N, CA and C of each residue as an Amber inpcrd file, in Angstrom:
protein
   369
 270.6990000   1.0260000  70.7270000 272.1130000   1.3930000  70.3170000
 272.5090000   2.8100000  70.6860000 273.6260000   3.0530000  71.0270000
 274.1160000   4.2890000  71.4820000 275.3010000   4.7370000  70.3330000
 275.1650000   5.9400000  69.8180000 276.2070000   6.3500000  68.9210000
 277.0190000   7.4050000  69.7280000 278.2950000   7.3280000  69.3750000
 279.3250000   8.1700000  70.1280000 280.2000000   8.9260000  69.0900000
 280.3950000  10.0970000  69.1250000 281.1820000  10.8180000  68.2520000
 282.2240000  11.7860000  69.0480000 283.5360000  11.3250000  68.8530000
 284.6870000  12.1680000  69.5870000 284.9660000  13.1780000  68.6500000
 285.5470000  14.4000000  69.1950000 286.2040000  15.4230000  68.4870000
 287.1640000  16.1490000  69.4470000 288.0440000  16.9750000  68.8670000
 288.8730000  17.7620000  69.5740000 290.3990000  17.4540000  69.4750000
 290.6870000  16.2910000  69.0220000 292.0600000  15.8470000  68.7940000
 292.8240000  16.7940000  67.8600000 294.3060000  16.5620000  67.9160000
 295.0810000  17.3730000  67.0360000 296.4720000  17.0560000  67.2670000
 297.4030000  18.0480000  66.7160000 298.7600000  17.9580000  66.9730000
 299.2200000  19.1310000  67.9030000 299.8390000  18.8720000  68.9880000
 300.2480000  19.8930000  69.8440000 301.6880000  19.6650000  70.3370000
 302.3700000  20.5490000  71.0260000 303.5090000  20.3560000  71.5430000
 303.5360000  19.8830000  73.0290000 304.6650000  19.3660000  73.4880000
 304.5490000  18.9050000  74.9600000 304.3670000  20.0280000  75.8930000
 303.6030000  19.8590000  76.8990000 303.2390000  20.8800000  77.8270000
 301.8860000  21.6310000  77.4080000 301.3320000  21.3520000  76.1990000
 300.0730000  22.1280000  75.7790000 298.9640000  21.2830000  76.3340000
 297.8050000  21.8340000  76.0470000 296.5160000  21.3260000  76.5440000
 295.6170000  20.9440000  75.4460000 294.6140000  20.0600000  75.4630000
 293.6470000  19.7450000  74.4730000 292.5560000  19.3350000  75.3710000
 291.1810000  19.6960000  74.7620000 289.9240000  19.0540000  75.3870000
 289.2790000  18.3480000  74.3710000 289.1700000  17.0920000  74.6290000
 288.2880000  16.0620000  73.8530000 286.9300000  16.0920000  74.2390000
 286.0390000  16.0210000  73.2940000 284.4600000  15.7600000  73.4900000
 283.9800000  14.6310000  72.9010000 282.9580000  14.0590000  73.7150000
 282.4050000  12.8480000  73.0880000 280.9350000  13.0920000  73.2110000
 280.1780000  13.2450000  72.1840000 278.8370000  13.5040000  72.1620000
 278.1230000  12.0490000  71.8390000 277.0720000  11.7990000  72.9680000
 276.3360000  10.4690000  72.7680000 274.9580000  10.8010000  72.2140000
 274.3900000   9.8510000  71.4380000 273.0600000   9.8370000  71.0030000
 272.4650000   8.5430000  70.9030000 271.2020000   8.4610000  70.6020000
 270.4800000   7.2420000  70.6060000 269.8740000   6.8640000  71.9670000
 270.0780000   5.6470000  72.3930000 269.6590000   5.0780000  73.5780000
 270.4820000   5.3540000  74.8230000 270.7770000   6.6580000  75.0050000
 271.7330000   7.0980000  76.0550000 271.3600000   6.7170000  77.4140000
 269.9080000   6.5910000  77.6230000 269.5560000   6.2330000  79.0320000
 269.9810000   4.8190000  79.4220000 270.4030000   4.0910000  78.5260000
 270.8450000   2.6300000  78.7210000 272.3530000   2.6910000  79.3010000
 273.0310000   3.8360000  79.1160000 274.3470000   3.9860000  79.5040000
 274.5400000   4.4340000  81.0990000 275.1760000   3.6530000  81.7260000
 275.5440000   4.0990000  83.1180000 276.7770000   4.9220000  83.2570000
 277.7090000   4.6240000  82.4600000 278.9960000   5.4220000  82.6040000
 279.6900000   5.4930000  81.2840000 280.5380000   6.4330000  81.2120000
 281.3480000   6.6440000  79.9470000 282.9020000   6.5120000  80.2720000
 283.6020000   6.1300000  79.2280000 285.0340000   6.0380000  79.6440000
 285.8300000   6.6420000  78.4170000 287.0480000   6.9320000  78.7290000
 288.0650000   7.2460000  77.5460000 289.1980000   6.2080000  77.6620000
 289.4090000   5.8510000  76.3920000 290.5580000   4.9420000  76.2220000
 291.5570000   5.4580000  75.2180000 292.6710000   4.8470000  75.0850000
 293.5560000   5.3900000  73.9820000 294.4660000   4.1340000  73.5150000
 294.8370000   4.3030000  72.1860000 295.5020000   3.1810000  71.7540000
 296.7180000   3.8360000  70.9080000 297.7810000   3.4710000  71.2090000
 299.1100000   3.9810000  70.4850000 299.4060000   2.8930000  69.4140000
 300.0690000   3.2410000  68.3770000 300.5790000   2.2120000  67.4620000
 301.3430000   1.0040000  68.0700000 300.9170000  -0.1240000  67.7280000
 301.5920000  -1.3990000  68.1580000 301.3180000  -1.7040000  69.6500000
 300.3950000  -1.0370000  70.1940000 300.1310000  -1.2450000  71.7040000
 298.6250000  -1.6220000  71.8200000 298.2590000  -2.2200000  72.9200000
 296.8460000  -2.4810000  73.2340000 296.1160000  -1.1410000  73.6290000
 294.8050000  -1.2800000  73.5380000 293.9750000  -0.2790000  73.9100000
 294.0210000  -0.1560000  75.5540000 294.2280000   1.0290000  76.0520000
 294.4030000   1.1830000  77.4770000 293.3760000   2.1860000  78.0590000
 292.9830000   1.9360000  79.2870000 292.0350000   2.8290000  80.1360000
 292.7320000   4.1780000  80.3570000 292.0030000   5.1800000  80.3180000
 292.3540000   6.4810000  80.6170000 291.5490000   7.1200000  81.7750000
 290.2170000   7.1420000  81.6200000 289.5440000   7.7160000  82.6790000
 288.1110000   7.2170000  82.4450000 287.1470000   7.3130000  83.5610000
 285.7970000   6.9680000  83.4010000 284.9930000   7.7590000  84.4520000
 283.6950000   7.9770000  84.0450000 282.8360000   8.7380000  84.8780000
 281.4190000   8.3410000  84.7900000 280.7330000   8.2660000  85.9200000
 279.2250000   7.8830000  85.9210000 278.3090000   9.0100000  85.6200000
 277.3180000   8.6890000  84.8480000 276.3650000   9.8300000  84.4160000
 275.7350000  10.4050000  85.5980000 275.2820000   9.4270000  86.5560000
 274.5140000   9.9770000  87.6430000 275.2010000  10.7730000  88.8240000
 276.1070000  10.2290000  89.5100000 276.8210000  11.0000000  90.4870000
 278.0870000  11.7210000  90.1130000 278.6430000  11.2840000  88.9830000
 279.8110000  11.8840000  88.3840000 281.1200000  11.3590000  89.1310000
 281.0020000  10.2660000  89.7770000 282.3370000   9.6410000  90.3270000
 283.2510000   9.1950000  89.0920000 284.4810000   9.4870000  89.5380000
 285.5950000   9.3000000  88.4310000 286.7360000   8.4110000  88.8600000
 287.3380000   7.7780000  87.8940000 288.4790000   7.0910000  88.0090000
 289.5630000   7.4030000  86.9330000 290.8050000   7.2830000  87.3470000
 291.8070000   7.6730000  86.3750000 292.9430000   6.6040000  86.3460000
 293.5710000   6.4460000  85.1410000 294.7420000   5.7190000  85.1890000
 295.8900000   6.5670000  85.9510000 296.8420000   5.7510000  86.3480000
 297.8810000   6.4020000  87.0000000 298.8590000   7.3080000  86.2390000
 298.6290000   7.0250000  84.8760000 299.6610000   7.7090000  83.8550000
 299.0400000   9.0840000  83.5770000 297.8400000   9.2960000  83.9430000
 297.1730000  10.6640000  83.5140000 296.6230000  11.3550000  84.6080000
 296.5740000  10.6480000  85.8560000 296.0900000  11.2100000  87.0400000
 296.7020000  12.5550000  87.3950000 296.0080000  13.5550000  87.8030000
 296.6430000  14.9200000  88.0750000 296.9690000  15.7340000  86.8550000
 296.7450000  15.0780000  85.6320000 296.9760000  15.8840000  84.4150000
 295.7670000  16.0000000  83.6170000 294.9730000  14.8710000  83.6360000
 293.7230000  14.7740000  82.8290000 292.4500000  14.8760000  83.7030000
 291.3870000  15.4800000  83.3240000 290.1230000  15.5380000  84.0220000
 289.0330000  15.1300000  83.0810000 288.2610000  14.1760000  83.4790000
 286.9800000  13.8160000  82.9130000 285.8130000  14.4750000  83.4460000
 284.9070000  15.0320000  82.6810000 283.6990000  15.6140000  83.0720000
 282.5680000  15.2880000  82.2030000 281.3210000  15.4920000  82.4960000
 280.1220000  15.2370000  81.8020000 279.0970000  16.4720000  81.9210000
 278.4250000  16.6190000  80.7870000 277.1570000  17.4780000  80.7440000
 276.0000000  16.6650000  80.3860000 275.2400000  16.3180000  81.4580000
 274.1230000  15.5900000  81.3170000 273.0110000  15.9950000  80.2710000
 272.7780000  17.3410000  80.3470000 271.8920000  18.0290000  79.5000000
 272.2060000  17.8330000  77.9850000 273.6870000  17.8190000  77.6360000
 274.0330000  17.6510000  76.2630000 274.5300000  16.2560000  76.0330000
 274.4300000  15.4150000  76.8230000 274.9440000  13.8160000  76.6910000
 276.1380000  13.8870000  76.1280000 277.0350000  14.7680000  76.7280000
 278.4570000  14.8570000  76.3150000 279.4420000  14.6820000  77.4560000
 280.6210000  14.0660000  77.1080000 281.5930000  13.7980000  78.0310000
 282.8390000  14.4690000  77.5910000 283.6760000  14.9260000  78.3860000
 284.7840000  15.7070000  77.8990000 286.0020000  15.0800000  78.6390000
 287.2290000  15.3580000  78.0790000 288.4370000  14.9540000  78.6810000
 289.3090000  16.0930000  78.4980000 289.6610000  16.7650000  79.5250000
 290.5620000  17.8340000  79.5380000 291.8520000  17.3690000  79.7280000
 292.8160000  17.5160000  78.9010000 294.1980000  17.0460000  78.9990000
 295.2050000  18.1730000  79.0810000 295.8680000  18.1680000  80.2750000
 296.9100000  19.2970000  80.5120000 298.2130000  18.8080000  80.5800000
 299.2570000  19.7210000  80.2720000 300.5970000  19.1240000  80.4770000
 300.8010000  17.7810000  79.5740000 300.4510000  17.9290000  78.3930000
 300.5630000  16.7000000  77.4750000 301.9650000  16.3020000  77.1450000
 302.3090000  15.0130000  77.1400000 303.6060000  14.5230000  76.9900000
 303.6350000  13.6030000  75.6530000 304.8100000  13.4400000  75.0220000
 304.8820000  12.6970000  73.7390000 304.3860000  11.2560000  73.9770000
 304.3970000  10.7600000  75.1530000 303.8590000   9.3460000  75.4390000
 302.3200000   9.3320000  75.6230000 301.7350000  10.5660000  75.4930000
 300.2810000  10.5600000  75.4060000 299.7970000  10.4910000  73.9890000
 300.6380000  10.5030000  72.9320000 300.1270000  10.3130000  71.5050000
 299.5400000   8.9250000  71.2800000 298.3410000   9.0140000  70.7680000
 297.4950000   7.9300000  70.6000000 296.1850000   8.2730000  69.8870000
 295.4180000   7.3210000  69.5380000 294.1230000   7.5480000  69.1290000
 293.2790000   7.3870000  70.4240000 292.4150000   8.4250000  70.7500000
 291.5520000   8.2890000  71.8580000 290.1130000   8.0800000  71.4150000
 289.6880000   7.1020000  72.2960000 288.2670000   6.6290000  71.9010000
 287.3860000   6.9280000  73.1930000 286.1640000   7.2510000  72.9330000
 285.2710000   7.2780000  74.1360000 284.3380000   6.0030000  73.9640000
 283.7780000   5.6370000  75.1060000 283.0940000   4.4230000  75.0370000
 281.8800000   4.4190000  76.0640000 280.7850000   3.8150000  75.9520000
 279.7830000   3.7990000  76.8960000 279.4970000   2.4740000  77.4410000
 279.1220000   2.3150000  78.7050000 278.6360000   1.0640000  79.3910000
 277.4700000   0.9260000  80.1490000 276.7920000  -0.0390000  80.2600000
 275.6400000  -0.1180000  81.0800000 275.9710000  -0.6370000  82.4280000
 277.2740000  -0.9280000  82.7200000 277.5450000  -1.8050000  83.8950000
 278.1050000  -0.8700000  85.0680000 278.1450000   0.4750000  84.6810000
 278.6470000   1.4080000  85.7450000 280.2740000   1.6040000  85.4470000
 281.0030000   2.4230000  86.2870000 282.2250000   2.7680000  85.9880000
 283.1570000   1.5510000  85.9970000 284.0160000   1.5700000  84.8900000
 284.8900000   0.3690000  84.7460000 286.1810000   0.7250000  84.0660000
 287.2360000   0.0540000  84.4910000 288.5850000   0.3030000  83.7060000
 288.9140000  -0.8060000  82.6560000 287.8680000  -1.6040000  82.4740000
 288.0150000  -2.7170000  81.6440000 287.4710000  -2.3930000  80.2710000
 288.2240000  -2.5900000  79.1670000 287.8140000  -2.4970000  77.7350000
 286.5880000  -3.2610000  77.6020000 286.6480000  -4.6150000  78.1540000
 285.5050000  -5.4830000  77.8280000 284.2120000  -5.0920000  78.3050000
 284.2310000  -4.1970000  79.4080000 282.9850000  -3.6400000  80.0360000
 282.1600000  -2.7840000  79.2210000 282.7920000  -2.3080000  78.1580000
 281.9700000  -1.2230000  77.3930000 281.4510000  -1.7750000  76.0980000
 280.2640000  -1.3200000  75.9530000 279.2820000  -1.8360000  74.9320000
 279.3950000  -1.0880000  73.5940000 279.6960000   0.1730000  73.7280000
 279.7630000   1.1290000  72.4400000 280.9670000   1.8970000  72.5520000
 281.4630000   2.1030000  71.2590000 282.6900000   2.7750000  71.0020000
 282.5090000   3.8800000  69.8910000 283.2380000   4.8840000  70.1230000
 283.3360000   5.9440000  68.9980000 284.4690000   5.5030000  68.0450000
 284.5360000   6.3390000  67.0160000 285.5730000   6.1850000  66.0070000
 286.7930000   6.4610000  66.2970000 287.0530000   7.2370000  67.3750000
 288.4130000   7.7960000  67.7780000 288.7870000   9.0570000  67.2590000
 289.6190000   9.7240000  67.9460000 290.2960000  11.0110000  67.5160000
 291.7050000  11.0010000  67.8830000 292.5410000  11.4100000  66.8530000
 293.9960000  11.3430000  67.0510000 294.6110000  12.4100000  67.9040000
 295.3340000  12.1100000  68.7760000 296.2390000  13.1100000  69.6360000
 297.5780000  12.9010000  69.3680000 298.3170000  13.8540000  68.8840000
 299.7370000  13.7380000  68.6210000 300.4810000  14.7570000  69.4180000
 301.3870000  14.4240000  70.2050000 302.2230000  15.3530000  71.0580000
 303.6460000  15.2190000  70.6100000 304.0840000  16.4510000  70.1390000
 305.5940000  16.4320000  69.6610000 306.4700000  16.9730000  70.8390000
 307.6490000  16.6150000  70.7500000 308.5750000  16.8430000  71.8650000
 309.2770000  18.2160000  71.6320000
C-alpha cells in the first residue's frame, strides 16, 4: 500500500500562485510515477501533470502547460505542483496519485490516490 497526503490548497485570486505538495509513504518503491489530477464540481476527474520517480520525465495537460510545473524530491518521497498565473477555471479539488506503470495521463492507470486538496481561484 502507498499512502498519499496532499497539502497546500487554498483560496487565491486570479493571477496568484500556489504550490501543492504530496507526501508519499508506505511501499513507495512500488511506485514508478506520480500524477496530479483535478475534479471540478459536476465534471469528471481530469489529468493535470505526471512525473516519473527515476528520471523525472514530465507530461502536462494542454490547459496547464507553461503555467504549472510538477517536480519531485526523491529523498522526501514528495511530489510538488507549482501553479502560477492561476485562473478561475483552475478551481477544483486536486488529487495526487501513484502508479506502478510509469507516467500516464489515464485515471485508470493509477493505483493509489490521496484525499484531495481544494483550490479555489476567484476572479
